[in-house]
Coordinates of C-alpha atoms in Angstrom, one line a residue:
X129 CA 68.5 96.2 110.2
X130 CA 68.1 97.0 106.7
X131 CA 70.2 97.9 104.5
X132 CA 69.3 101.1 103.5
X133 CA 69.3 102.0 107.3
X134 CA 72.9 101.6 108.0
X135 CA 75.0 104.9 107.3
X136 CA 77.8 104.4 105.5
X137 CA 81.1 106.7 104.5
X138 CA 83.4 105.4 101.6
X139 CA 87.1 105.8 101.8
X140 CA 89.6 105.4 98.7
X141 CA 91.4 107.6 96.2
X142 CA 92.3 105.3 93.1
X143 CA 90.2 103.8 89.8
X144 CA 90.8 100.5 92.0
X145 CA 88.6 102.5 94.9
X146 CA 85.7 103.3 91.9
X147 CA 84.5 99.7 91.3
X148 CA 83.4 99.0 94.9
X149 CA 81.9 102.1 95.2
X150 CA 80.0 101.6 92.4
X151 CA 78.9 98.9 93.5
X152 CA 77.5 100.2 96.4
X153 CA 75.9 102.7 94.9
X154 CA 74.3 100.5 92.3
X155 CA 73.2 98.4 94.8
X156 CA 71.5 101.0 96.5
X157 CA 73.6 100.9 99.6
X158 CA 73.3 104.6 101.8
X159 CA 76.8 106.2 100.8
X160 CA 76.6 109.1 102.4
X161 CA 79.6 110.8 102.0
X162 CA 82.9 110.0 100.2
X163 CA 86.6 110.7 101.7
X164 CA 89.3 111.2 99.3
X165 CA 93.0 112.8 98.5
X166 CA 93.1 115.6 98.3
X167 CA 93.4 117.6 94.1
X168 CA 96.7 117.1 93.0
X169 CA 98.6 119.3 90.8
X170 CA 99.7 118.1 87.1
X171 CA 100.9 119.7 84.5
X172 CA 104.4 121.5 83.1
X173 CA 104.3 123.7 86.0
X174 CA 101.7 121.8 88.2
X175 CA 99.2 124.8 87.9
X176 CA 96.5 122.6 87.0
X177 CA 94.5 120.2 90.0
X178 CA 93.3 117.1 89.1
X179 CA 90.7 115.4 91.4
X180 CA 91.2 111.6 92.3
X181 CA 89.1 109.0 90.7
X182 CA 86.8 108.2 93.4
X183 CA 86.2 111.9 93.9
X184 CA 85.1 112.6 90.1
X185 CA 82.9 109.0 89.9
X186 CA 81.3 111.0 94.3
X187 CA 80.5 114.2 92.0
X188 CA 79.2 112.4 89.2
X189 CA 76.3 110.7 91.6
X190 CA 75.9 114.0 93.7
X191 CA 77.4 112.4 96.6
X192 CA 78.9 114.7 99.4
X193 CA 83.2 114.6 99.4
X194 CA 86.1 115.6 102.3
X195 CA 89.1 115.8 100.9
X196 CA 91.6 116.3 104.7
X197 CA 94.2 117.2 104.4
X198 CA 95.4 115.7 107.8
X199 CA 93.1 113.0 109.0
X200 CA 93.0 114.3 112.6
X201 CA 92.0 117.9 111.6
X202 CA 89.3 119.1 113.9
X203 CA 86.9 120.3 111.3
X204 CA 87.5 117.2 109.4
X205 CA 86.5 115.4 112.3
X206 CA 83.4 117.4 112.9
X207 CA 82.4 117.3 109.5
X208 CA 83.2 113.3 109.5
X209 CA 80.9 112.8 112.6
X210 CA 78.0 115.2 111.0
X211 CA 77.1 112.2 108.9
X212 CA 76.5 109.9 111.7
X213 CA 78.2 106.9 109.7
X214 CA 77.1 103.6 111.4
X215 CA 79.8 101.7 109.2
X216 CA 82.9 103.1 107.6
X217 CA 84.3 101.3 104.2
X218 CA 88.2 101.7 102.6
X219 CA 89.5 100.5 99.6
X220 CA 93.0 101.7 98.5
X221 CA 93.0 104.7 100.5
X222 CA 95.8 105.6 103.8
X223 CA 96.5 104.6 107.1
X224 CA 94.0 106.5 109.3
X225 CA 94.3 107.3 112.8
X226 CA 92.2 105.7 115.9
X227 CA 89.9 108.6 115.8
X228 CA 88.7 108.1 112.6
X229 CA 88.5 104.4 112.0
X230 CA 86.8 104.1 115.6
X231 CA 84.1 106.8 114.9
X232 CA 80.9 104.4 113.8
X233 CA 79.3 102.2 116.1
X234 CA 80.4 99.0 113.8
X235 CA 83.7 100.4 113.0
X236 CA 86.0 100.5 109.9
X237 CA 86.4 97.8 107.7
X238 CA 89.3 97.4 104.9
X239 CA 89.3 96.0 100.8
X240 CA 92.9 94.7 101.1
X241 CA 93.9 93.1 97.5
X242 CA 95.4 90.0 99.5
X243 CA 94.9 87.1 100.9
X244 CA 96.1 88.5 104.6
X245 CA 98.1 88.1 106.5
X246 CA 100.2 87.5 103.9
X247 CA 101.6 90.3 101.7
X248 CA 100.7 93.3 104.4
X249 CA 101.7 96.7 102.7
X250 CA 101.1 99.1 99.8
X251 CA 101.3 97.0 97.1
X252 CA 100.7 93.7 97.7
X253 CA 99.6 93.1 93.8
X254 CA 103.1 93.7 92.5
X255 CA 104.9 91.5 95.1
X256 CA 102.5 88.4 94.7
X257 CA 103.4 88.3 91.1
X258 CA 107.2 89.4 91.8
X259 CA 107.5 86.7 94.3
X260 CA 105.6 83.8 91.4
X261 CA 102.8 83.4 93.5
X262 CA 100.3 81.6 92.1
X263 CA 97.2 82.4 93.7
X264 CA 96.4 85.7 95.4
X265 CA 92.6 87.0 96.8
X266 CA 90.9 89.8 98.1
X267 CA 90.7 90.4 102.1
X268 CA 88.3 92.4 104.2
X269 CA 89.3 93.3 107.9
X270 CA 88.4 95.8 110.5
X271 CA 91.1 98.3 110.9
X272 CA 92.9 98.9 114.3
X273 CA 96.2 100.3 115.2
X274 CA 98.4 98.6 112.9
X275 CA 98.9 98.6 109.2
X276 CA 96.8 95.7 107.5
X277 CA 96.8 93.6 111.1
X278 CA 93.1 94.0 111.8
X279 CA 90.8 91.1 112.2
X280 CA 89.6 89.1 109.0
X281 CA 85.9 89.2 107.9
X282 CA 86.4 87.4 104.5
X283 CA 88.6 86.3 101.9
X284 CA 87.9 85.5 98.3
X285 CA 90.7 84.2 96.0
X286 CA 91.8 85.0 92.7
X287 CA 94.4 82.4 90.4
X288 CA 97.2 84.1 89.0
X289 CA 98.1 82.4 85.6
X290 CA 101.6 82.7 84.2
X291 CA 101.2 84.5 81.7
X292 CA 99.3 87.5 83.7
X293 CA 100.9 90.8 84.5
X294 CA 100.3 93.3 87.0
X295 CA 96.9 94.9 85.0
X296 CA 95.6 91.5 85.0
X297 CA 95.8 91.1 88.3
X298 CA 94.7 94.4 89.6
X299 CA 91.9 94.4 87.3
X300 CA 90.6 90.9 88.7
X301 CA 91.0 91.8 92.0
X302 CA 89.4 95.0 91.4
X303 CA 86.0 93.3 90.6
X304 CA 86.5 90.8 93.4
X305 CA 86.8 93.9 95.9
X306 CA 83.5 95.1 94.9
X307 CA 81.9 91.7 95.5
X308 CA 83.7 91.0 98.6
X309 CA 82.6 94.4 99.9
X310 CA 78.8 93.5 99.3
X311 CA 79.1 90.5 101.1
X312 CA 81.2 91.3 104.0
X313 CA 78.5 94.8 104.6
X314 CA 75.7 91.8 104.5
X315 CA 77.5 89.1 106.7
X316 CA 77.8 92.9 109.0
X317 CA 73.9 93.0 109.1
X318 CA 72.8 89.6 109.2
X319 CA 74.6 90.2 112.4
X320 CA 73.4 93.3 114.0
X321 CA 77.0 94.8 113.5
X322 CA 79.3 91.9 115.1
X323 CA 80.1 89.2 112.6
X324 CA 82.6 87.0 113.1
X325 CA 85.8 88.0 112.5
X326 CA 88.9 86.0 113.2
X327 CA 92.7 87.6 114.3
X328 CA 95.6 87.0 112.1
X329 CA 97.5 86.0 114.8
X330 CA 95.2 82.4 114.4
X331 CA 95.8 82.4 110.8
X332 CA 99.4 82.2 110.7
X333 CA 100.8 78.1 110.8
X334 CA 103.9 77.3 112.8
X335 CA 106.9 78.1 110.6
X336 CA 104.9 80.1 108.2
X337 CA 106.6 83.3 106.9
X338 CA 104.7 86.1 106.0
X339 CA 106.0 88.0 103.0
X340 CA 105.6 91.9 102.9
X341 CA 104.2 94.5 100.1
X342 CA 106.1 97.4 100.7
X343 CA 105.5 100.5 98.7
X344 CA 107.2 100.1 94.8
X345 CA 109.8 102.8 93.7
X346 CA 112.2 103.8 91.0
X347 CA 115.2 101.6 92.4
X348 CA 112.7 99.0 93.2
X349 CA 112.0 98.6 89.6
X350 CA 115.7 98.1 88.1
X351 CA 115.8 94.4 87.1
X352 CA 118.9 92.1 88.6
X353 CA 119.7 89.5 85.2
X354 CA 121.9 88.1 87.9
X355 CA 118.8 85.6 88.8
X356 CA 117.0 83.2 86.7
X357 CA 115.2 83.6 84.0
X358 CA 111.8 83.0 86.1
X359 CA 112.4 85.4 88.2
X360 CA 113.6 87.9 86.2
X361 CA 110.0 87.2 84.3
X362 CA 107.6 87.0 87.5
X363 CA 109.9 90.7 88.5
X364 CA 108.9 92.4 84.6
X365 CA 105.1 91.7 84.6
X366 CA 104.9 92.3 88.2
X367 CA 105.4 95.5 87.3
X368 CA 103.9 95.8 84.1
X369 CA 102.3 98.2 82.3
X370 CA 103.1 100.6 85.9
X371 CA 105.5 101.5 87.2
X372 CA 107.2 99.5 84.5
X373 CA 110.8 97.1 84.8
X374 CA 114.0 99.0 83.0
X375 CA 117.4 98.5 83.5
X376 CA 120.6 100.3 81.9
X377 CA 121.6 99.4 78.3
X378 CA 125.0 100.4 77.1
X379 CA 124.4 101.5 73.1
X380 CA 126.9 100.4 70.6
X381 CA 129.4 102.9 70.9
X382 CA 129.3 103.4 74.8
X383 CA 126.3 105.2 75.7
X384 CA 124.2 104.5 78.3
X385 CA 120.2 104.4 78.6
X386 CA 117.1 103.7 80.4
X387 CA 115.6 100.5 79.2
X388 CA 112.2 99.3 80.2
X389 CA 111.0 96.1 79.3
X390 CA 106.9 95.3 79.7
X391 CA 106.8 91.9 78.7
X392 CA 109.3 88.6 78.1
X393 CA 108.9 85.4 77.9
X394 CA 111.5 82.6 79.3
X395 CA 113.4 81.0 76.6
X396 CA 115.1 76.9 77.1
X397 CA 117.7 78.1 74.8
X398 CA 121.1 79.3 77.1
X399 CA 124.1 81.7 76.2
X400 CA 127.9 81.3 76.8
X401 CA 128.0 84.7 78.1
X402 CA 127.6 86.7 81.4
X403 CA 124.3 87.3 82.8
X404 CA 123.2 90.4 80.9
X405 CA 124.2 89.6 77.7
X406 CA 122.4 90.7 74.5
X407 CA 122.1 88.3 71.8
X408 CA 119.8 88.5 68.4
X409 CA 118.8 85.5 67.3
X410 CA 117.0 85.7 63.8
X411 CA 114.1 88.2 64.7
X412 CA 114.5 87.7 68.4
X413 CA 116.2 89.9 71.2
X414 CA 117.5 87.4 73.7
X415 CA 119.4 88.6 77.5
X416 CA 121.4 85.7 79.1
X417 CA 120.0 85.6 83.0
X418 CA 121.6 83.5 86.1
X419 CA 122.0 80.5 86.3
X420 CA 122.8 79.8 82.7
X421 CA 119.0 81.0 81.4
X422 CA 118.0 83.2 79.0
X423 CA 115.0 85.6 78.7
X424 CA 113.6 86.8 74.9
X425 CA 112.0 90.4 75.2
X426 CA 108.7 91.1 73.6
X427 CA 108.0 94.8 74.8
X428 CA 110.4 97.7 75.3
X429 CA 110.6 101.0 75.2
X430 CA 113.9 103.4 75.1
X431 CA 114.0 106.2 77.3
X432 CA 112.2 109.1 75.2
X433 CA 111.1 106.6 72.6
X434 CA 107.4 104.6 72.2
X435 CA 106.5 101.1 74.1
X436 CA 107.4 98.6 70.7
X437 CA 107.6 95.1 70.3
X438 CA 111.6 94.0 70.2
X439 CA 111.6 92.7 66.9
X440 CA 110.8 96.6 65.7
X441 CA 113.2 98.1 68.2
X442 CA 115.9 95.9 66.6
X443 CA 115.0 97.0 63.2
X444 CA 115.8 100.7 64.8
X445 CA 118.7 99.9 66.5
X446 CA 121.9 97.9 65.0
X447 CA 124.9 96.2 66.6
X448 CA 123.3 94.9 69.6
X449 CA 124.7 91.6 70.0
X450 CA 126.8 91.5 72.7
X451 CA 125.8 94.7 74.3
X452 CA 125.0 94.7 78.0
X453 CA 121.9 95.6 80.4
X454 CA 122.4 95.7 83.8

């Protein structure tokens, strides 16, 4: 089989979604149709629909786009099947239902930015930096019942270095997803639709535990100064530029605000003072951590303020030694 015989439909939503579609396109691989999210609405009073970025780069190169609402919607499905898809292709998309990913004759395959089965969930990005993980990859696996379970195809890897943060990351894996995807659709017709795939089940060693990636939220994001200074750092660019670390700071004077810090850096230098602790030393904002560590902030931003560097938001802000995040 060539390549430009085999029928394939794209699946993602995000700018993460874009790259390996591109590539595919590029490449001169038969896309021939896009699914995405549906528009969402944004705006004051969310009168105004904006389409996801895999659905603006589909219009851009005239390619066809469904945008279900429910992914076991009968004219959905009708329309899905109309295309006669011989492979089907996610990145950073949702958990579809049998139905769907068993529809092409070589089934559904999966960009998971992972090394599986480790780090199984919705953003498994955030929590391998979170958790000071070191190394990370990309994973490609045919979809089944569960989420992020299926069998492996490949894996690439991809070094985290200490000082990256989440954009680093995602933007490195991003470009490993697109050349993961390549391969994986070539290993799929060098052999006539079956390559070998291997079940995660194998690829788990005795005593081994598997760390999750569960979806990130608001309360997810409030840093605990309670731990050590490391892990206080791996949380903040784990999260960093989005959804962003904060914390509460009490103000001189009692009040208290959202805080969220975008970068830090760990600091040798330790505080006599409960973990949470504000200090300024010279032209450097210092917060005492756990285990008698400290933590010097770089980037901040005040809730309705601008992202600045510390050393400016002290110049904007006096009396913070000794005030308290938490």
């Amino acid at each position: 089989m060539k390549k430009e015989d085999l029928r394939r439909v794209f699946m993602g939503t995000p700018e993460f979604a874009v790259e390996t579609l591109d590539a595919l396109v590029k490449n001169d691989y038969n896309v021939v149709a896009v699914v995405t999210q549906p528009d969402k609405p944004v705006g004051r009073h969310g009168s105004v629909l904006q389409a996801s970025a895999v659905k603006q780069y589909a219009l851009d190169h005239s390619l066809p786009v469904l945008q279900p609402v429910k992914m076991k919607d009968e004219e959905f499905l009708q329309q899905l099947r109309s295309f006669n898809a011989n492979l089907q292709v996610v990145v950073a998309f949702r958990m579809l239902p049998e139905v769907v990913w068993d529809m092409p004759e070589y089934g559904t395959f999966n960009v998971h930015a992972a090394l599986l089965p480790q780090y199984r969930g919705a953003a498994p990005i955030n929590w391998a930096i979170i958790n000071g993980e070191t190394r990370t990859g990309v994973t490609t696996f045919f979809l089944d019942h569960d989420i992020d379970t299926g069998r492996v195809i490949m894996q690439l890897p991809f070094d985290i270095h200490n000082d990256y943060n989440m954009e680093n990351v995602y933007d490195g894996l991003m470009r490993l997803g697109a050349d993961i995807c390549l391969q994986t659709i070539e290993k799929i017709i060098a052999s006539d639709g079956h390559p070998d795939a291997m079940p995660q089940e194998e690829m788990i060693t005795s005593g081994e535990q598997l760390k999750p990636a569960p979806k990130i939220f608001k309360d997810t994001c409030r840093i605990d100064w309670t731990k050590p200074a490391k892990q206080v750092y791996d949380f903040i660019r784990g999260l960093s530029p989005i959804p962003g670390a904060w914390t509460m700071l009490t103000l001189p004077g009692g009040k208290d605000t959202v805080l969220k810090v975008y970068s830090a850096a760990c600091e040798q230098k330790s505080f006599n003072a409960e973990p949470g602790t504000l200090f300024v030393d010279g032209r450097r904002l210092m917060v005492t951590c756990g285990e008698s560590t400290s933590l010097k902030l770089s980037e901040v931003q005040l809730a309705g303020k601008k992202r600045m560097a510390a050393s400016d938001f002290l110049n904007g802000i006096k009396g913070l030694e000794g005030c308290i995040v938490k």
